[in-house]
XYZ file of C-alpha atoms in Angstrom:
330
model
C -44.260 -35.309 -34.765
C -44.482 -33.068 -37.274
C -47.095 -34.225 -40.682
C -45.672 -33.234 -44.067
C -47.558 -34.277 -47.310
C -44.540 -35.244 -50.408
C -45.254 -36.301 -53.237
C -47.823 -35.780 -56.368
C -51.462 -35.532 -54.886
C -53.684 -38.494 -55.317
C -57.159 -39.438 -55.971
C -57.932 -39.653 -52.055
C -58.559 -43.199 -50.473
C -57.828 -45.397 -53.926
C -54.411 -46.288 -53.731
C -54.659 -46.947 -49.995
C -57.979 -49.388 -50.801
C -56.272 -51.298 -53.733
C -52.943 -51.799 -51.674
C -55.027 -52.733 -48.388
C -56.940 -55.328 -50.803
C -54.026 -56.604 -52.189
C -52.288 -56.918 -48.450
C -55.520 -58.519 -47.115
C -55.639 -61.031 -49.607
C -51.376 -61.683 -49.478
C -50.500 -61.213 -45.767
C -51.085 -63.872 -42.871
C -54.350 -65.105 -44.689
C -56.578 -62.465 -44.008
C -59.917 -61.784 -45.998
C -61.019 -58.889 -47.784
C -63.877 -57.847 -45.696
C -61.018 -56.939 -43.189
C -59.502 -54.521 -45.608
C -62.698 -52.111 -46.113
C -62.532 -49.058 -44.367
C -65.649 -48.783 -42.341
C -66.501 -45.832 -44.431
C -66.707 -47.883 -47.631
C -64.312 -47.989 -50.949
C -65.673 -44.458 -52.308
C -63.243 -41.707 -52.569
C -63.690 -39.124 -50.848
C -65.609 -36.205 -52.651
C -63.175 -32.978 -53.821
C -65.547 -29.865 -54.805
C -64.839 -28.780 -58.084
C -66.468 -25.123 -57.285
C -64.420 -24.996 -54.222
C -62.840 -21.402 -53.580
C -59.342 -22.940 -54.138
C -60.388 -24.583 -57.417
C -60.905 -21.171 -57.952
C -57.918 -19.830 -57.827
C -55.767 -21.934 -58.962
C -57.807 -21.837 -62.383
C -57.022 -18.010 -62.008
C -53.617 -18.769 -61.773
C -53.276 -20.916 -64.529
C -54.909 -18.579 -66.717
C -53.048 -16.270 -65.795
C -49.786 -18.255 -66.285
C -48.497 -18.269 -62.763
C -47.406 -21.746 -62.867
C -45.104 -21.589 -60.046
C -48.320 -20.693 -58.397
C -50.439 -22.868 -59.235
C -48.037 -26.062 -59.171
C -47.716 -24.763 -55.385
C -51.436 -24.729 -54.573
C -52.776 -27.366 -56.661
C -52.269 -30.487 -53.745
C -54.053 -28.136 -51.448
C -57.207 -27.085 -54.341
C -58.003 -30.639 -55.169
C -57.632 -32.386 -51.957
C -61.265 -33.290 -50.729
C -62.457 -31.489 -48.734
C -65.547 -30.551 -46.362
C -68.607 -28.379 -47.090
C -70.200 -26.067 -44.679
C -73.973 -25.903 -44.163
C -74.691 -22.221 -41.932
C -77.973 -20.572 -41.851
C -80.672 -20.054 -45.074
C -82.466 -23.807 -46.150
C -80.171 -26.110 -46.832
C -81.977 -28.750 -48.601
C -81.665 -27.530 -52.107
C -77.793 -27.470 -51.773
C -77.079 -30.625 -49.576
C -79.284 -32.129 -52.440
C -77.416 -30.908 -55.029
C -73.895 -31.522 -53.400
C -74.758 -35.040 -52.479
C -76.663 -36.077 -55.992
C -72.920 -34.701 -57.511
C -70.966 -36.589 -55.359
C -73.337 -40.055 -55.673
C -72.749 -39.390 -59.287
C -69.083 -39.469 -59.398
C -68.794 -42.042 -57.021
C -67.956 -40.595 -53.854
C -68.104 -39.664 -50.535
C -69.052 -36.215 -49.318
C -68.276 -34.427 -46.102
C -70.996 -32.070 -44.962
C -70.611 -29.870 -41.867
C -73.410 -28.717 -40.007
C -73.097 -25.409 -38.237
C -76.126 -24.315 -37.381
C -76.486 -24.789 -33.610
C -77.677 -21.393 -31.444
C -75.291 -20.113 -29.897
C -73.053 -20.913 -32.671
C -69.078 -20.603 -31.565
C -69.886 -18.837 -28.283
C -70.322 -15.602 -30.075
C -67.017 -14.927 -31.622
C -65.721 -14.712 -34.729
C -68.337 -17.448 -36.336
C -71.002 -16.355 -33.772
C -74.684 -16.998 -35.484
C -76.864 -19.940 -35.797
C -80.143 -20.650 -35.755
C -82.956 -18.379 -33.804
C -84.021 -20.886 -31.188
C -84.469 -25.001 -30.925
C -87.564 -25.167 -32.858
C -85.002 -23.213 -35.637
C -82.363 -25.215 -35.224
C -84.554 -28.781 -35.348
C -86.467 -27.393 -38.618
C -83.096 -26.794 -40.098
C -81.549 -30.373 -39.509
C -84.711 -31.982 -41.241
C -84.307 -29.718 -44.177
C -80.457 -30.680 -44.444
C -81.568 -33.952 -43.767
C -84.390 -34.098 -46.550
C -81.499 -32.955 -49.067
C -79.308 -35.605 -48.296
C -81.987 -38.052 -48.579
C -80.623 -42.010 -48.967
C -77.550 -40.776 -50.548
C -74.054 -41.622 -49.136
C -72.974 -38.659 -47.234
C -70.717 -38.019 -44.185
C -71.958 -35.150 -41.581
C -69.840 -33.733 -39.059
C -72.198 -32.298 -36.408
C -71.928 -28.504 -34.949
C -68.233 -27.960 -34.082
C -67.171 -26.823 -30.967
C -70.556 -27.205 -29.743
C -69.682 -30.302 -26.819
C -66.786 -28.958 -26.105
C -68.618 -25.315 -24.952
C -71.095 -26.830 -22.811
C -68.429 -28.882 -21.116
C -66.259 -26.047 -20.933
C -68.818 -23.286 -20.664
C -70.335 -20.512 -22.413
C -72.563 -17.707 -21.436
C -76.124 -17.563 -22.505
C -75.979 -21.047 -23.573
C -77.669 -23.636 -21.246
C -75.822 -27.028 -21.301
C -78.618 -29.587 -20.667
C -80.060 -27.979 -23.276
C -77.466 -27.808 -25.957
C -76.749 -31.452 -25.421
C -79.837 -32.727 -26.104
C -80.311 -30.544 -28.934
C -77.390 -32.400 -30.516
C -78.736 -35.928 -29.733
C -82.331 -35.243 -31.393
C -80.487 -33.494 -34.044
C -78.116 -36.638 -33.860
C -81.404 -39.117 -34.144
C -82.493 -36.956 -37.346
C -79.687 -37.442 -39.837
C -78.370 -40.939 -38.280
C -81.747 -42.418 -39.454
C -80.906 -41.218 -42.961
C -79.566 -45.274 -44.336
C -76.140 -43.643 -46.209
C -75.120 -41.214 -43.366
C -72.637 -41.230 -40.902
C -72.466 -39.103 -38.021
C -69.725 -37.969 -36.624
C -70.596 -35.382 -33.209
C -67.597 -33.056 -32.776
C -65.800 -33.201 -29.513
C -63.231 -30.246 -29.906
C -59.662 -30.476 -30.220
C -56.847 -32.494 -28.167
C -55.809 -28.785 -26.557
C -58.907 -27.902 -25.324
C -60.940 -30.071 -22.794
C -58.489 -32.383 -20.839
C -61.423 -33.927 -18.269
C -61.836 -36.613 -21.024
C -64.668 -38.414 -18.524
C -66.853 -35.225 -18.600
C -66.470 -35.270 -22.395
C -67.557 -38.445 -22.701
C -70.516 -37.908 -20.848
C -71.383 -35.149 -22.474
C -70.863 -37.044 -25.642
C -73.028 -39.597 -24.568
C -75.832 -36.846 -23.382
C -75.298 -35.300 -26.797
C -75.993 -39.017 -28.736
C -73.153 -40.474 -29.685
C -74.649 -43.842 -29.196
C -76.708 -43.172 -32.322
C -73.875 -41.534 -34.532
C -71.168 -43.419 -35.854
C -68.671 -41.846 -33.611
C -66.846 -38.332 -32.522
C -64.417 -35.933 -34.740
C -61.763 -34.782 -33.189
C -59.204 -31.310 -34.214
C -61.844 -28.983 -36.553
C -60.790 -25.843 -37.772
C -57.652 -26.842 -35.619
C -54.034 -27.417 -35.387
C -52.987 -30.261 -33.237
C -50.275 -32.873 -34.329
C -52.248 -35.952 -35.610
C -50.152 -38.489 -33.513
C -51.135 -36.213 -30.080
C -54.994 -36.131 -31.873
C -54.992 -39.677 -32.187
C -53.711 -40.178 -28.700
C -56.273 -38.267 -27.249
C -59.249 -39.680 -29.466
C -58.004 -43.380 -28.618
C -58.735 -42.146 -24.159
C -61.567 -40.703 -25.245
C -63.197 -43.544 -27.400
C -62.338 -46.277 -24.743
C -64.673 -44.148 -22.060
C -66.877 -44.379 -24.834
C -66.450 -48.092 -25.475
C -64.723 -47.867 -28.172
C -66.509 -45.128 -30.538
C -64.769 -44.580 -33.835
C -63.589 -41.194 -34.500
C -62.295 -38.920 -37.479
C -59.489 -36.524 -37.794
C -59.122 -32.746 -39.288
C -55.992 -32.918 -41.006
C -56.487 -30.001 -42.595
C -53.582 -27.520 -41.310
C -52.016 -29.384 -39.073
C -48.885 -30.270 -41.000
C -46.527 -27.642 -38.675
C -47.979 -28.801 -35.432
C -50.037 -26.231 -33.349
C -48.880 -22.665 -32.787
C -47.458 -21.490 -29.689
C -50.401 -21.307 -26.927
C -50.786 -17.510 -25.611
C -54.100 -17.150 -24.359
C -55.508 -15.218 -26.977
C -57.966 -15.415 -30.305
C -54.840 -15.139 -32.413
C -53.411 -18.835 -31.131
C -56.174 -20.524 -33.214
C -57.647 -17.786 -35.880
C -55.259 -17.684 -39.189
C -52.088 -18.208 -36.858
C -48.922 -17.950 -39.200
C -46.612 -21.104 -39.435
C -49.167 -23.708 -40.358
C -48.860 -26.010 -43.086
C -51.372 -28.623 -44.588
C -51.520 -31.668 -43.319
C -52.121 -35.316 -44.135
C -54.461 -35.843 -47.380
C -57.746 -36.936 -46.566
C -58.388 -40.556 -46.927
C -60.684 -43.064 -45.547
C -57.372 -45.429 -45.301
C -55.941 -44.575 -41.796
C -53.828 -47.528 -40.689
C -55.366 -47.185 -37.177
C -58.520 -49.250 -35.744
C -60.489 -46.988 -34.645
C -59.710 -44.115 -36.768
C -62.352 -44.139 -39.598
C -60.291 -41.042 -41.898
C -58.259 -38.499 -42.175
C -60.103 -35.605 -43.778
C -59.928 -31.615 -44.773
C -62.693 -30.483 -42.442
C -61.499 -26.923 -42.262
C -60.870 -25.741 -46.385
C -57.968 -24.368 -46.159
C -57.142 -21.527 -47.178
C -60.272 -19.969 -46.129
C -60.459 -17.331 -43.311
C -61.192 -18.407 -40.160
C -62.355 -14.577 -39.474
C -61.066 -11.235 -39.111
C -58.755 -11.683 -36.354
C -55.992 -8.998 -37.210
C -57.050 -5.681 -39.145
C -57.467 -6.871 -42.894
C -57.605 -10.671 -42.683
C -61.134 -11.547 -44.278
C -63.845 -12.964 -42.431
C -64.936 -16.169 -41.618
C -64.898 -18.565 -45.042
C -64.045 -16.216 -47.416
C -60.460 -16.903 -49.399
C -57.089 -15.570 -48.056
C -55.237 -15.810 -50.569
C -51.738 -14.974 -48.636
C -52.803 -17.885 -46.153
C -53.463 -20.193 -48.912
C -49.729 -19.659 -50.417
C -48.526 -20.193 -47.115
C -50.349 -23.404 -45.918
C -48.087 -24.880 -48.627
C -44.985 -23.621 -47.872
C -45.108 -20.477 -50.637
């Protein structure tokens, strides 16, 4: 199954809440409590300082409206923010206080964790745990009681499941769960500890348990496909194993670039880092049409590089503008 987004772009989640109020309230007798996305009625928050914003306001001064008719679904689609390295608390304050202000929902990423992305292209993080812990308090002091959504350290589950040198996995796991136990106390946040991709780690029951080590009993459930290209159906598939080891567990979905499906799997960096072919995929929304599936959302910006994986591509999170164009089918 292939996800294609038609149509003009709208103001994420709104529709889909006023014609899930109006079918709660019309079809079989069902209340409106059942109707709320577990998320809440905000729309979700789109980053007017976003890199894409960015250039499509370059193109439209510029007069390239072919251009910027092509990119604008993909520039004002909500979509995720980043938190790597320096304090964060100044700018998760600022981000969130924005958001609050207009009435929505951001989607923080922490990425942070030592050991970051087993030491390739997005290798980094923070010195040690003592680092790492100091860092989640500051990004949680930013957020403060404000609504925000946080998806916790990428890929960082799925490499101590799966392995990766110098990085110890008793360790790592509990990490997550104190880091967990930090911003799930905050009263508007919900957590959502990544758990890789549905290409990656098929021994679903060591998953969950590392899940469980990592404190997904405290968060509000897993996210599933960052930064990644798998089908949503196949995504959702996989999440709904993986939630009933967990009990059920709610999960969320990177929708991001997955609109072509995933590339062709070779073996090698190039199968995941700016692979050609990709599209955008569904538009983020806290309306999913499935139980246990809390949104749909633009994790990954697109557009931005996910490092220099072939001479001249930029590196990780900076624009590419070439990849942009093509995401949406220029």
């Amino acid at each position: 199954m292939v996800d294609v987004v038609r149509g003009p772009l709208r103001r994420a989640g709104v529709l889909g809440v006023v014609g899930g109020l109006v079918a709660a309230l019309t079809v079989g007798g069902g209340a409106v409590g059942e109707s709320v996305p577990r998320l809440g009625l905000r729309p979700l928050w789109s980053d007017p300082d976003s890199l894409a914003h960015a250039q499509l306001a370059a193109y439209e001064t510029a007069g390239r409206t072919d251009l910027a008719d092509a990119l604008r679904p993909l520039a004002q689609a909500p979509t995720a923010t980043w938190f790597t390295g320096d304090a964060p608390r100044e700018r998760a304050r600022a981000l969130t206080t924005a958001a609050a202000a207009a009435g929505e929902l951001p989607v923080l990423v922490a990425y942070d964790v030592p050991g970051r992305d087993c030491g390739s292209f997005s290798a980094g993080g923070a010195a040690d745990d003592d680092a790492y812990l100091a860092w989640i308090r500051d990004l949680a002091a930013g957020i403060g009681d404000r609504p925000a959504v946080v998806v916790l350290e990428p890929d960082a589950v799925a490499f101590a499941v799966t392995g990766c040198s110098g990085v110890d996995r008793r360790d790592r796991l509990g990490l997550l769960r104190r880091a967990v136990e930090v911003l799930a106390a905050l009263p508007g946040t919900h957590v959502y500890v990544d758990a890789g991709h549905a290409g990656w780690v098929q021994d679903l029951p060591a998953l969950a348990t590392a899940l469980r080590a990592a404190g997904i009993d405290r968060a509000a459930g897993f996210a599933l496909n960052v930064s990644n290209f798998q089908p949503t159906d196949v995504t959702v598939a996989y999440g709904r194993k993986l939630s009933h080891l967990l009990g059920g567990a709610h999960f969320v979905v990177d929708t991001s670039r997955n609109g072509a499906g995933a590339p062709v799997a070779t073996g090698r960096d190039e199968d995941w880092c700016n692979p050609p072919g990709r599209r955008i995929g569904r538009l983020p929304t806290t309306l999913t049409g499935e139980d246990v599936v809390d949104a749909w959302l633009w994790v990954k910006r697109p557009g931005e590089s996910d490092g220099s994986c072939r001479p001249g591509e930029p590196a990780a999170g900076e624009w590419f503008e070439g990849y942009a164009l093509a995401l949406v089918g220029v």
